[in-house]
Structure formats: structure tokens, C-alpha cells
PDB file of C-alpha atoms in Angstrom:
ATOM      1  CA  UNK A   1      78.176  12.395 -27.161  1.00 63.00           C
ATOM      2  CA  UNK A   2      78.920  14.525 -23.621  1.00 69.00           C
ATOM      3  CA  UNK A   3      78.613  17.850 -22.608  1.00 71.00           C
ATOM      4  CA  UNK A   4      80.852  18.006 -19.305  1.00 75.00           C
ATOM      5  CA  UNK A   5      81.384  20.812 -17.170  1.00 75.00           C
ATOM      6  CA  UNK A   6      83.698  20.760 -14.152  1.00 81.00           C
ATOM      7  CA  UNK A   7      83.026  23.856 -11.025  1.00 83.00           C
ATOM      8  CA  UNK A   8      84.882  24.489  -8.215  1.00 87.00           C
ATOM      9  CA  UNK A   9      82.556  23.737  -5.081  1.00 89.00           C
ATOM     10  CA  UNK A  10      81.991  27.231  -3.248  1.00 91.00           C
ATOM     11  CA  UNK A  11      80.518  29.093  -0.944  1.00 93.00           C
ATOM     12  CA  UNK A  12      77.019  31.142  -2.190  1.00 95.00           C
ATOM     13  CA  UNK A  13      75.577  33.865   0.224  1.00 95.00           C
ATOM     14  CA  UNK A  14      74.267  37.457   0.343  1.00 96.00           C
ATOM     15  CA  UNK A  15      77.158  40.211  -0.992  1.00 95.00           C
ATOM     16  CA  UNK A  16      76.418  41.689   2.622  1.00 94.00           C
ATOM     17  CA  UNK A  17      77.422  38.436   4.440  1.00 94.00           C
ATOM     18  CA  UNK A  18      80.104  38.879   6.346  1.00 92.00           C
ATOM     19  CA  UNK A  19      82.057  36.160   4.697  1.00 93.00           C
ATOM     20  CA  UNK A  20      81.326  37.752   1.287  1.00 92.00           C
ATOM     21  CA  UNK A  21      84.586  39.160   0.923  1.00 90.00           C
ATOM     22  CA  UNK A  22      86.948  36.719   2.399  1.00 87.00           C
ATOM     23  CA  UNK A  23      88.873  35.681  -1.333  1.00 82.00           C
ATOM     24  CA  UNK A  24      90.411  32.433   0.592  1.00 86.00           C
ATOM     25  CA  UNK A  25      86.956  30.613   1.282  1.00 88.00           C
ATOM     26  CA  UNK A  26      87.339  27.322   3.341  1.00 89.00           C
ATOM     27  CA  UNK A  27      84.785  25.024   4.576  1.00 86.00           C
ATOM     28  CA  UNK A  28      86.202  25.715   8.338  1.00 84.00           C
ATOM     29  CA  UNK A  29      85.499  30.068   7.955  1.00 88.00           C
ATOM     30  CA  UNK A  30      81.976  29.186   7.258  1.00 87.00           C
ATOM     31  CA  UNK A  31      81.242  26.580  10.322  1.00 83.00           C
ATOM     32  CA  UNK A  32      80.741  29.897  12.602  1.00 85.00           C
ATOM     33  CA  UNK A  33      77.092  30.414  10.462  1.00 88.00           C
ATOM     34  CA  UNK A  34      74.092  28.051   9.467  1.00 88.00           C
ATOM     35  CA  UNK A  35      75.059  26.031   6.917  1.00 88.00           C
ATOM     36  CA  UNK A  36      72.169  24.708   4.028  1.00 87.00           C
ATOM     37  CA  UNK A  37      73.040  21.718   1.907  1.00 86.00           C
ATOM     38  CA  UNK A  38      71.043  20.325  -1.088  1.00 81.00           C
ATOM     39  CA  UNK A  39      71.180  16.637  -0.509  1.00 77.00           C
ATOM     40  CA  UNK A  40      70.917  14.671  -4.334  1.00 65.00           C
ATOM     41  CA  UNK A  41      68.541  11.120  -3.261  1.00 58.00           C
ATOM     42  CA  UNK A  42      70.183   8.537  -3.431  1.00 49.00           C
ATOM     43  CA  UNK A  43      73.760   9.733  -4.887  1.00 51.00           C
ATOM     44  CA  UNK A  44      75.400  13.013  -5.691  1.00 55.00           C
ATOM     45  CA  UNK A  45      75.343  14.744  -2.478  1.00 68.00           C
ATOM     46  CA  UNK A  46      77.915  17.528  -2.140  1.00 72.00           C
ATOM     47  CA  UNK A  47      77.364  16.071   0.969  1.00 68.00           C
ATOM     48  CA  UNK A  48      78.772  13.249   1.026  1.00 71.00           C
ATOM     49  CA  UNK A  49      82.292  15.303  -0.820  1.00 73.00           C
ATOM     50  CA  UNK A  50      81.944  17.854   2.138  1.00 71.00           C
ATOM     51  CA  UNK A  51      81.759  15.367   5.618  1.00 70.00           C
ATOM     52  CA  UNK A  52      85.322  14.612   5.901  1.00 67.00           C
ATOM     53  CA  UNK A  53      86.159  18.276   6.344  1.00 66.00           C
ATOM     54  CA  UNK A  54      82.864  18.969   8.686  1.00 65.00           C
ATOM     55  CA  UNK A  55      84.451  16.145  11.307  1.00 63.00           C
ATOM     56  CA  UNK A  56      87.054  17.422  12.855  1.00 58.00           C
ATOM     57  CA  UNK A  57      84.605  20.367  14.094  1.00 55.00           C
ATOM     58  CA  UNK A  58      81.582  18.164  14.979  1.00 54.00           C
ATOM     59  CA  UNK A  59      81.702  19.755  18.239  1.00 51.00           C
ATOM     60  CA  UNK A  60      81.517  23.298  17.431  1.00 52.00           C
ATOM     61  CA  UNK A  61      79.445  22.913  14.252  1.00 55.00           C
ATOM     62  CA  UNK A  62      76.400  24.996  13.474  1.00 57.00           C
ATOM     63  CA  UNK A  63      73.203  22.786  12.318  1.00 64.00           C
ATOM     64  CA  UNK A  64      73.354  22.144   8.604  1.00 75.00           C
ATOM     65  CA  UNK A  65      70.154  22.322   6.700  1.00 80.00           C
ATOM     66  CA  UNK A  66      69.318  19.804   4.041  1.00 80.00           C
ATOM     67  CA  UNK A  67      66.530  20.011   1.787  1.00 83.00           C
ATOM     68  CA  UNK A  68      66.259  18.152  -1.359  1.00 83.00           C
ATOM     69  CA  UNK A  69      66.162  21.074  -3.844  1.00 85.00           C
ATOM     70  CA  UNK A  70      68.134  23.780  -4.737  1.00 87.00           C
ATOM     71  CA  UNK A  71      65.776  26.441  -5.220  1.00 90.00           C
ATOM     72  CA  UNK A  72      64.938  25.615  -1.363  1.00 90.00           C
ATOM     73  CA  UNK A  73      68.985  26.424  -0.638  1.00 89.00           C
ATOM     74  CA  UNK A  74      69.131  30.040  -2.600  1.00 92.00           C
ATOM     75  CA  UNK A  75      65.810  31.087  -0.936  1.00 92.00           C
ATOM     76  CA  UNK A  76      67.576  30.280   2.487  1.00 91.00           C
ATOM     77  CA  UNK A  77      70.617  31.875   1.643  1.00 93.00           C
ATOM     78  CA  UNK A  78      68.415  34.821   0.119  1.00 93.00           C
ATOM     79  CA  UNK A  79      66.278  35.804   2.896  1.00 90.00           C
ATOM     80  CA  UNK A  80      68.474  34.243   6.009  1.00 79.00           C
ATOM     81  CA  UNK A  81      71.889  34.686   7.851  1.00 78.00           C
ATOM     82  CA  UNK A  82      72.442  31.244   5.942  1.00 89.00           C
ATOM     83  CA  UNK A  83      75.500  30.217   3.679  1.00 92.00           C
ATOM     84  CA  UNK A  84      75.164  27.304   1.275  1.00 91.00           C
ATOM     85  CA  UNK A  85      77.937  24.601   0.031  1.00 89.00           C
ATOM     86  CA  UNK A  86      76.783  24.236  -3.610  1.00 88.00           C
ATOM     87  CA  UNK A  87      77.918  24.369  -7.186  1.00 87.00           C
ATOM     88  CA  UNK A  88      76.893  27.584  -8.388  1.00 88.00           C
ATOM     89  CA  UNK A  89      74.466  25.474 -11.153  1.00 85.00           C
ATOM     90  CA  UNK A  90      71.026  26.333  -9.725  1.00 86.00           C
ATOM     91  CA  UNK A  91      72.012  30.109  -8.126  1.00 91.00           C
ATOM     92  CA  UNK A  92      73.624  31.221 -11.355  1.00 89.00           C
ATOM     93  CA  UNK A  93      71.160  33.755 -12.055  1.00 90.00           C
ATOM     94  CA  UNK A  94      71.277  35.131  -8.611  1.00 94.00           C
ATOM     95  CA  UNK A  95      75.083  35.527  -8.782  1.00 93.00           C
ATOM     96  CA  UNK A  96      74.800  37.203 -11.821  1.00 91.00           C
ATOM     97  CA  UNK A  97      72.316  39.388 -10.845  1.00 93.00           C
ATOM     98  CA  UNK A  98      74.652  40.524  -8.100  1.00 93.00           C
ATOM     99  CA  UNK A  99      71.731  39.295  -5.633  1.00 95.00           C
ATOM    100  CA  UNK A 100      74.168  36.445  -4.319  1.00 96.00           C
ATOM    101  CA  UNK A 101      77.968  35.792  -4.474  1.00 95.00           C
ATOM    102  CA  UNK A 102      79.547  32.667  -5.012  1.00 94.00           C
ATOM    103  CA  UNK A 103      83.962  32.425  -3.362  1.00 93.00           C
ATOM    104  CA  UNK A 104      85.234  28.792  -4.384  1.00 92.00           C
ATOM    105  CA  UNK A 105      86.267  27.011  -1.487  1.00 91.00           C
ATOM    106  CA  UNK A 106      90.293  26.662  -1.072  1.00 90.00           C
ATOM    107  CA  UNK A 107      90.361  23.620   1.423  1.00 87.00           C
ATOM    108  CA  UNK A 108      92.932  21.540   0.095  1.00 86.00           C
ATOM    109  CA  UNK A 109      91.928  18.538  -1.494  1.00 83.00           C
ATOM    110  CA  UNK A 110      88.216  18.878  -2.410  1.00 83.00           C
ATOM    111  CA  UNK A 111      87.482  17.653  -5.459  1.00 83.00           C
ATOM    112  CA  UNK A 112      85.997  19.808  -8.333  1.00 82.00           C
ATOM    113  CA  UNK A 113      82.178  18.797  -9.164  1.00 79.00           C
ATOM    114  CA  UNK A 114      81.560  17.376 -12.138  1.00 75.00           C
ATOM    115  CA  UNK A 115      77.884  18.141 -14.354  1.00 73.00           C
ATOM    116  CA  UNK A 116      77.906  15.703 -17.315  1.00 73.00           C
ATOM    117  CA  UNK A 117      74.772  15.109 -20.119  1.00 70.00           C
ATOM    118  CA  UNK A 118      75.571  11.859 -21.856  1.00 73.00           C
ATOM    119  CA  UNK A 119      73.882  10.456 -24.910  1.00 69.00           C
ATOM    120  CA  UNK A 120      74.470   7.183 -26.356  1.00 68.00           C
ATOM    121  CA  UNK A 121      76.486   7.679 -29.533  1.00 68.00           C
ATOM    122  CA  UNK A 122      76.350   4.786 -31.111  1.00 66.00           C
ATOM    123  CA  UNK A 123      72.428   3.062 -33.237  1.00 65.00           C
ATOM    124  CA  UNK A 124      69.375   5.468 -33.523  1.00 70.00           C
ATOM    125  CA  UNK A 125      68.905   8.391 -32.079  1.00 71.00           C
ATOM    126  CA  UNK A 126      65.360   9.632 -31.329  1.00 76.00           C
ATOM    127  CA  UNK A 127      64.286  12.808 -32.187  1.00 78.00           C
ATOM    128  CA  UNK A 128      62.801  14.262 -29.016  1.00 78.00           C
ATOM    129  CA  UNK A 129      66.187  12.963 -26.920  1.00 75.00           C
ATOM    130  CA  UNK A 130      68.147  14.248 -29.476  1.00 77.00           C
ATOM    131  CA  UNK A 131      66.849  18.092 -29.810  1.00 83.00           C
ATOM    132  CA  UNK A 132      66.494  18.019 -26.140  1.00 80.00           C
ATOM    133  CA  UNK A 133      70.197  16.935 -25.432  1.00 78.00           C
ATOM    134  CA  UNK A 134      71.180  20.022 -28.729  1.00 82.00           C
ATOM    135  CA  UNK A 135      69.287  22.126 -26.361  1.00 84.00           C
ATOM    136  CA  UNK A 136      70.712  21.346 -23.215  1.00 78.00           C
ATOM    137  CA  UNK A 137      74.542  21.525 -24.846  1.00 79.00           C
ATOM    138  CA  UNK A 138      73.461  25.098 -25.736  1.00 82.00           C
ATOM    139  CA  UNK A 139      72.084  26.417 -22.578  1.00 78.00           C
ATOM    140  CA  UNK A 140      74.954  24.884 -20.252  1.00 74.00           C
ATOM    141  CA  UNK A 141      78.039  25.968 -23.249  1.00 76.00           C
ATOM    142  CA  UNK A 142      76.545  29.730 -22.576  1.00 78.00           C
ATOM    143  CA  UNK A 143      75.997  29.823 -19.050  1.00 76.00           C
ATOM    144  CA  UNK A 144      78.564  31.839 -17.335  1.00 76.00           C
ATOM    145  CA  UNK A 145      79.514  29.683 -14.301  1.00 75.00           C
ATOM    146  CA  UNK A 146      81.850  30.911 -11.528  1.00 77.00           C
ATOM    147  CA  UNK A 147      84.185  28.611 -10.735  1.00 72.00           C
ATOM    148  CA  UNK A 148      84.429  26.619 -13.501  1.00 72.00           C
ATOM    149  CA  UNK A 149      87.614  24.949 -14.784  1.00 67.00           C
TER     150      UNK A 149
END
């Protein structure tokens, strides 16, 4: 048994950032501003997806933040002049407040981001894994993610 849900990697800031209206979002439009990245320990870093197109602009880069939670990333983008590379899993009730905006990024190539529970299907399941996984299918069918595909 899975519950899968691919999103479009984006861009989530302040609706008065000055990037907030720019509908063709690329990694390259928001280099000009500080830049804060969750970083996943040890795998599943956006990260890691978003390096290749940070290189050719080493050079002119802002710093990028990385702190190992996501709530740390929507504060920053919340009270700061920061933009954050993320899913929008984690800021979803921020964007849908209307207290942050989320533009997917257009940069050709980049891969979509892929949030997956898997249970074992096959022998016994326990109870407590089970009703947690029923509850976790639930929550993430009903949650209204931009940028999903």
C-alpha cells in the first residue's frame, strides 16, 4: 500500500516580495535575494536536486541558508527579505492563509519532488501502523497542495 504525491519544486515567500508576482519562477530570478534551504540528513535534500542550477552563478550567488527543519525555513521567509526553495509540504497552511505564496519553478529540467508513505502489503499488519498510515492517507489526499501534479 502507497500514498504518493508528486509537487512541483517552487519558490515560497511573502505576497509583498518582489518576486511574488513573477508567473515564470526560475532558480536564476531568485539568486539576486537570500536564499533558505531545508537540508533532509543524510538524503532528500532539495539540495542536492537544486546545485547543478546554483553553479553556473557561484560567483554572484547570495549566501544560502540551511537549517534542518522546515518550520525554521517559513519563519525566515515570514519575517525576512528571504525566499525559500521548498515543496510547499510544510508552508501549506501559510500559502493558504494568503500569509505566503508559493510560484513553481520553470527551470527546465528539474525534477518534480516526490512524498511517498509506504506500507508493507503483504503478512500482518499491526494495528497502531496501520490506523496511523489510514490517517496519514487522509490528511495528505485532502491537503490542497500547489503545485502538485
Amino acid at each position: 500500500m502507497a500514498v504518493r504525491r508528486e509537487v512541483r519544486i517552487g519558490v515560497v515567500m511573502r505576497p509583498d516580495h518582489p518576486l511574488a508576482s513573477d508567473p515564470g519562477m526560475t532558480i536564476a530570478a531568485c539568486l539576486p535575494y537570500p536564499v533558505a534551504v531545508a537540508v533532509a540528513k543524510p538524503e532528500g535534500s532539495i539540495r542536492k536536486v537544486i546545485e547543478p542550477f546554483l553553479q553556473p552563478s557561484a560567483l554572484l550567488r547570495p549566501p544560502v541558508v540551511e537549517v534542518d527543519a522546515i518550520p525554521i525555513v517559513v519563519d525566515l521567509v515570514q519575517i525576512g527579505h528571504h525566499v525559500s526553495v521548498m515543496t510547499p509540504i510544510g508552508a501549506q497552511n501559510e500559502i493558504q492563509s494568503g500569509n505566503l505564496v508559493f510560484r513553481p519553478l520553470k527551470d527546465p529540467s528539474l525534477p518534480t519532488n516526490r512524498f511517498a508513505l509506504v506500507v508493507r502489503a503483504a503478512g500482518h499488519q499491526y494495528f497502531a501502523p496501520t490506523v496511523f498510515y489510514e490517517n496519514a492517507k487522509q490528511h495528505f489526499e485532502a491537503i490542497n497542495l500547489p503545485g502538485a501534479v
